[in-house]
Amino acid sequence: MNEFTIGDLLRHGEPEGGQKFRGAIDDPLSARGCEQMRAAVGDYGEWETIISSPLIRCAAFAQALAQQLNRPLEIVEDFTEIGFGVWEGQTVAAVHDAEPQALGRFWRDPIAYPIPGGEPVVDFDRRIARAWTDLLERYRGRHVLLVAHGGVIRMILRQLLDMPVRRIWRIEAPFASLTRMRLHCDPEAEPHLVFHNGRLA
């Protein structure tokens, strides 16, 4: 077994309908979104396994990539995006126009000011922590790719960097951004963020 587990995190590209509070809304990728993801991956093929959120904006590309590279694909329900409650399907601009104070409070402290009807951020954090810990246990010493959502990637980074949950929105995770982590198989060793929104080499 290798000394390290390498975890790459790929956010989905632009979905049809553009940027919005999408959460569980299952929009497919736009043509531009597909191009963004292909460009992010390029000719790279070092992953041993590909894991994906079940939502189509992640899973369709993950399935195509797994077939192209002849790698196993695992769909993990717990890697779905946070639920945005009453803001689901709305653009940030629309929510800002309708509820500027509520939106501002949510960005500053999503724990104290949750979205009505949305998934509590602390519950989302626990869900992602559970799924990520399980992934690392099952793929210890291997190089894996997780295709997921902006919120999922922020939470994994938050946990890696030991950031307060309320500060997750300080991390940008653009469409088709790629993040790499190197985790020592010795649980006492410190994990490392190799790059965020970087390039494959």
CSV table of C-alpha atoms in Angstrom, one decimal:
chain,number,residue,atom,x,y,z
A,1,MET,CA,0.0,0.0,0.0
A,2,ASN,CA,1.2,3.5,-0.7
A,3,GLU,CA,2.3,5.8,2.1
A,4,PHE,CA,-0.3,8.5,1.1
A,5,THR,CA,-3.9,8.8,-0.1
A,6,ILE,CA,-4.3,11.4,-2.8
A,7,GLY,CA,-7.7,12.9,-3.0
A,8,ASP,CA,-8.6,15.1,-5.9
A,9,LEU,CA,-11.9,17.1,-5.8
A,10,LEU,CA,-13.5,18.3,-9.0
A,11,ARG,CA,-16.5,20.7,-8.9
A,12,HIS,CA,-19.0,20.2,-11.7
A,13,GLY,CA,-19.0,22.7,-14.5
A,14,GLU,CA,-21.7,25.3,-15.3
A,15,PRO,CA,-25.2,23.7,-15.3
A,16,GLU,CA,-28.0,24.7,-17.6
A,17,GLY,CA,-29.5,27.8,-16.2
A,18,GLY,CA,-26.2,29.2,-15.0
A,19,GLN,CA,-25.3,30.2,-11.4
A,20,LYS,CA,-28.0,29.9,-8.8
A,21,PHE,CA,-28.9,28.3,-5.5
A,22,ARG,CA,-29.3,24.8,-7.0
A,23,GLY,CA,-28.9,22.4,-4.1
A,24,ALA,CA,-30.9,19.3,-5.0
A,25,ILE,CA,-32.3,20.6,-8.3
A,26,ASP,CA,-31.0,18.1,-10.8
A,27,ASP,CA,-30.1,20.3,-13.8
A,28,PRO,CA,-27.7,18.8,-16.3
A,29,LEU,CA,-24.4,20.5,-17.4
A,30,SER,CA,-24.6,23.1,-20.2
A,31,ALA,CA,-22.4,22.7,-23.2
A,32,ARG,CA,-20.0,25.2,-21.7
A,33,GLY,CA,-20.0,23.2,-18.4
A,34,CYS,CA,-19.0,20.0,-20.2
A,35,GLU,CA,-16.2,21.9,-21.9
A,36,GLN,CA,-15.0,23.3,-18.5
A,37,MET,CA,-14.8,19.8,-17.0
A,38,ARG,CA,-13.0,18.3,-20.0
A,39,ALA,CA,-10.5,21.2,-19.9
A,40,ALA,CA,-10.0,20.7,-16.1
A,41,VAL,CA,-9.2,17.0,-16.6
A,42,GLY,CA,-7.4,17.1,-19.9
A,43,ASP,CA,-5.5,13.9,-20.6
A,44,TYR,CA,-4.8,13.1,-17.0
A,45,GLY,CA,-5.5,9.5,-16.1
A,46,GLU,CA,-3.8,8.6,-12.8
A,47,TRP,CA,-6.9,8.1,-10.7
A,48,GLU,CA,-7.6,4.6,-9.5
A,49,THR,CA,-11.3,5.1,-8.7
A,50,ILE,CA,-13.8,7.9,-9.4
A,51,ILE,CA,-16.5,8.8,-6.9
A,52,SER,CA,-19.4,11.1,-7.6
A,53,SER,CA,-22.5,12.8,-6.2
A,54,PRO,CA,-25.6,11.2,-7.7
A,55,LEU,CA,-26.8,14.5,-9.1
A,56,ILE,CA,-26.5,14.6,-12.9
A,57,ARG,CA,-24.3,17.6,-13.2
A,58,CYS,CA,-21.6,15.5,-11.5
A,59,ALA,CA,-22.6,12.0,-12.2
A,60,ALA,CA,-22.9,12.2,-16.0
A,61,PHE,CA,-19.3,13.5,-16.4
A,62,ALA,CA,-18.0,11.1,-13.8
A,63,GLN,CA,-19.5,8.1,-15.6
A,64,ALA,CA,-18.1,9.2,-19.0
A,65,LEU,CA,-14.7,9.7,-17.5
A,66,ALA,CA,-14.8,6.4,-15.7
A,67,GLN,CA,-15.6,4.7,-19.0
A,68,GLN,CA,-13.0,6.6,-20.9
A,69,LEU,CA,-10.3,5.6,-18.3
A,70,ASN,CA,-11.7,2.2,-17.6
A,71,ARG,CA,-11.9,2.9,-13.9
A,72,PRO,CA,-14.5,1.9,-11.3
A,73,LEU,CA,-17.2,4.5,-10.5
A,74,GLU,CA,-19.0,4.8,-7.2
A,75,ILE,CA,-22.0,7.0,-6.6
A,76,VAL,CA,-22.3,8.2,-3.0
A,77,GLU,CA,-25.6,9.8,-2.0
A,78,ASP,CA,-24.1,11.7,0.9
A,79,PHE,CA,-21.9,13.8,-1.4
A,80,THR,CA,-25.0,15.7,-2.7
A,81,GLU,CA,-25.1,19.5,-2.3
A,82,ILE,CA,-26.5,21.3,0.7
A,83,GLY,CA,-30.3,22.0,0.4
A,84,PHE,CA,-31.0,25.7,0.0
A,85,GLY,CA,-34.6,25.6,1.2
A,86,VAL,CA,-36.7,28.5,0.0
A,87,TRP,CA,-33.9,29.9,-2.1
A,88,GLU,CA,-33.6,26.7,-4.2
A,89,GLY,CA,-33.7,27.6,-7.9
A,90,GLN,CA,-33.1,31.4,-7.4
A,91,THR,CA,-30.1,33.4,-8.5
A,92,VAL,CA,-28.0,35.2,-5.9
A,93,ALA,CA,-29.1,38.5,-7.4
A,94,ALA,CA,-32.8,37.6,-7.1
A,95,VAL,CA,-32.4,36.6,-3.4
A,96,HIS,CA,-30.4,39.8,-2.8
A,97,ASP,CA,-33.1,41.9,-4.3
A,98,ALA,CA,-35.8,40.2,-2.2
A,99,GLU,CA,-34.0,39.6,1.1
A,100,PRO,CA,-30.7,41.5,1.2
A,101,GLN,CA,-30.3,41.4,4.9
A,102,ALA,CA,-31.1,37.6,5.2
A,103,LEU,CA,-28.6,36.8,2.4
A,104,GLY,CA,-25.9,39.0,4.0
A,105,ARG,CA,-26.4,37.3,7.4
A,106,PHE,CA,-26.3,33.9,5.9
A,107,TRP,CA,-22.9,34.7,4.2
A,108,ARG,CA,-21.5,36.0,7.4
A,109,ASP,CA,-22.8,33.3,9.7
A,110,PRO,CA,-24.8,30.4,8.2
A,111,ILE,CA,-25.1,28.6,11.5
A,112,ALA,CA,-26.8,31.5,13.3
A,113,TYR,CA,-28.8,32.6,10.2
A,114,PRO,CA,-29.9,29.5,8.3
A,115,ILE,CA,-32.0,29.5,5.1
A,116,PRO,CA,-35.6,28.8,6.0
A,117,GLY,CA,-36.4,25.2,5.0
A,118,GLY,CA,-32.7,24.5,4.1
A,119,GLU,CA,-30.4,21.9,5.4
A,120,PRO,CA,-28.7,23.2,8.6
A,121,VAL,CA,-25.1,23.9,7.8
A,122,VAL,CA,-23.9,21.9,10.9
A,123,ASP,CA,-25.9,18.9,9.6
A,124,PHE,CA,-24.4,19.3,6.2
A,125,ASP,CA,-20.9,19.4,7.7
A,126,ARG,CA,-21.5,16.2,9.6
A,127,ARG,CA,-22.9,14.5,6.5
A,128,ILE,CA,-19.8,15.4,4.4
A,129,ALA,CA,-17.4,14.5,7.3
A,130,ARG,CA,-19.0,11.1,7.5
A,131,ALA,CA,-18.9,10.5,3.8
A,132,TRP,CA,-15.3,11.8,3.4
A,133,THR,CA,-14.0,9.8,6.4
A,134,ASP,CA,-15.6,6.6,4.9
A,135,LEU,CA,-14.1,7.3,1.5
A,136,LEU,CA,-10.6,7.7,3.0
A,137,GLU,CA,-10.9,4.5,4.9
A,138,ARG,CA,-12.0,2.5,1.9
A,139,TYR,CA,-9.5,4.0,-0.5
A,140,ARG,CA,-6.5,4.3,1.9
A,141,GLY,CA,-3.2,4.5,0.0
A,142,ARG,CA,-4.9,5.1,-3.4
A,143,HIS,CA,-5.4,8.1,-5.8
A,144,VAL,CA,-9.1,8.9,-6.1
A,145,LEU,CA,-11.2,11.6,-7.8
A,146,LEU,CA,-14.4,12.9,-6.2
A,147,VAL,CA,-16.7,14.8,-8.5
A,148,ALA,CA,-19.0,17.0,-6.4
A,149,HIS,CA,-20.4,20.4,-5.6
A,150,GLY,CA,-19.1,23.7,-4.4
A,151,GLY,CA,-20.5,23.3,-0.9
A,152,VAL,CA,-19.2,19.8,-0.6
A,153,ILE,CA,-15.7,20.9,-1.6
A,154,ARG,CA,-15.8,23.8,0.9
A,155,MET,CA,-16.7,21.5,3.7
A,156,ILE,CA,-14.0,19.0,3.0
A,157,LEU,CA,-11.5,21.9,2.8
A,158,ARG,CA,-12.9,23.3,6.1
A,159,GLN,CA,-12.3,20.0,7.8
A,160,LEU,CA,-8.8,19.6,6.4
A,161,LEU,CA,-7.8,23.2,7.4
A,162,ASP,CA,-9.7,23.1,10.7
A,163,MET,CA,-11.7,26.2,9.9
A,164,PRO,CA,-14.8,27.3,11.7
A,165,VAL,CA,-17.9,26.1,9.9
A,166,ARG,CA,-19.3,29.7,9.8
A,167,ARG,CA,-16.3,30.7,7.6
A,168,ILE,CA,-16.9,28.3,4.7
A,169,TRP,CA,-18.0,31.0,2.3
A,170,ARG,CA,-14.6,32.5,2.4
A,171,ILE,CA,-13.4,29.7,0.2
A,172,GLU,CA,-14.1,30.1,-3.5
A,173,ALA,CA,-14.8,26.9,-5.5
A,174,PRO,CA,-15.5,28.0,-9.1
A,175,PHE,CA,-17.1,25.8,-11.7
A,176,ALA,CA,-14.8,22.9,-12.7
A,177,SER,CA,-12.2,23.9,-10.1
A,178,LEU,CA,-9.8,21.2,-9.1
A,179,THR,CA,-8.4,20.6,-5.6
A,180,ARG,CA,-5.8,18.1,-4.4
A,181,MET,CA,-5.1,16.8,-0.9
A,182,ARG,CA,-2.4,14.5,0.3
A,183,LEU,CA,-3.3,12.5,3.4
A,184,HIS,CA,-0.7,10.3,5.1
A,185,CYS,CA,-1.9,6.8,5.9
A,186,ASP,CA,-0.6,7.3,9.4
A,187,PRO,CA,-3.6,8.9,11.2
A,188,GLU,CA,-1.3,10.8,13.5
A,189,ALA,CA,0.3,12.7,10.5
A,190,GLU,CA,-0.9,16.0,9.3
A,191,PRO,CA,-2.9,16.1,6.0
A,192,HIS,CA,-1.8,18.6,3.3
A,193,LEU,CA,-3.6,20.8,0.8
A,194,VAL,CA,-1.5,20.5,-2.3
A,195,PHE,CA,-3.4,23.0,-4.4
A,196,HIS,CA,-6.9,24.5,-4.7
A,197,ASN,CA,-8.4,25.7,-8.0
A,198,GLY,CA,-5.1,24.5,-9.6
A,199,ARG,CA,-3.9,22.5,-12.5
A,200,LEU,CA,-3.0,18.9,-13.0
A,201,ALA,CA,0.6,18.0,-13.7
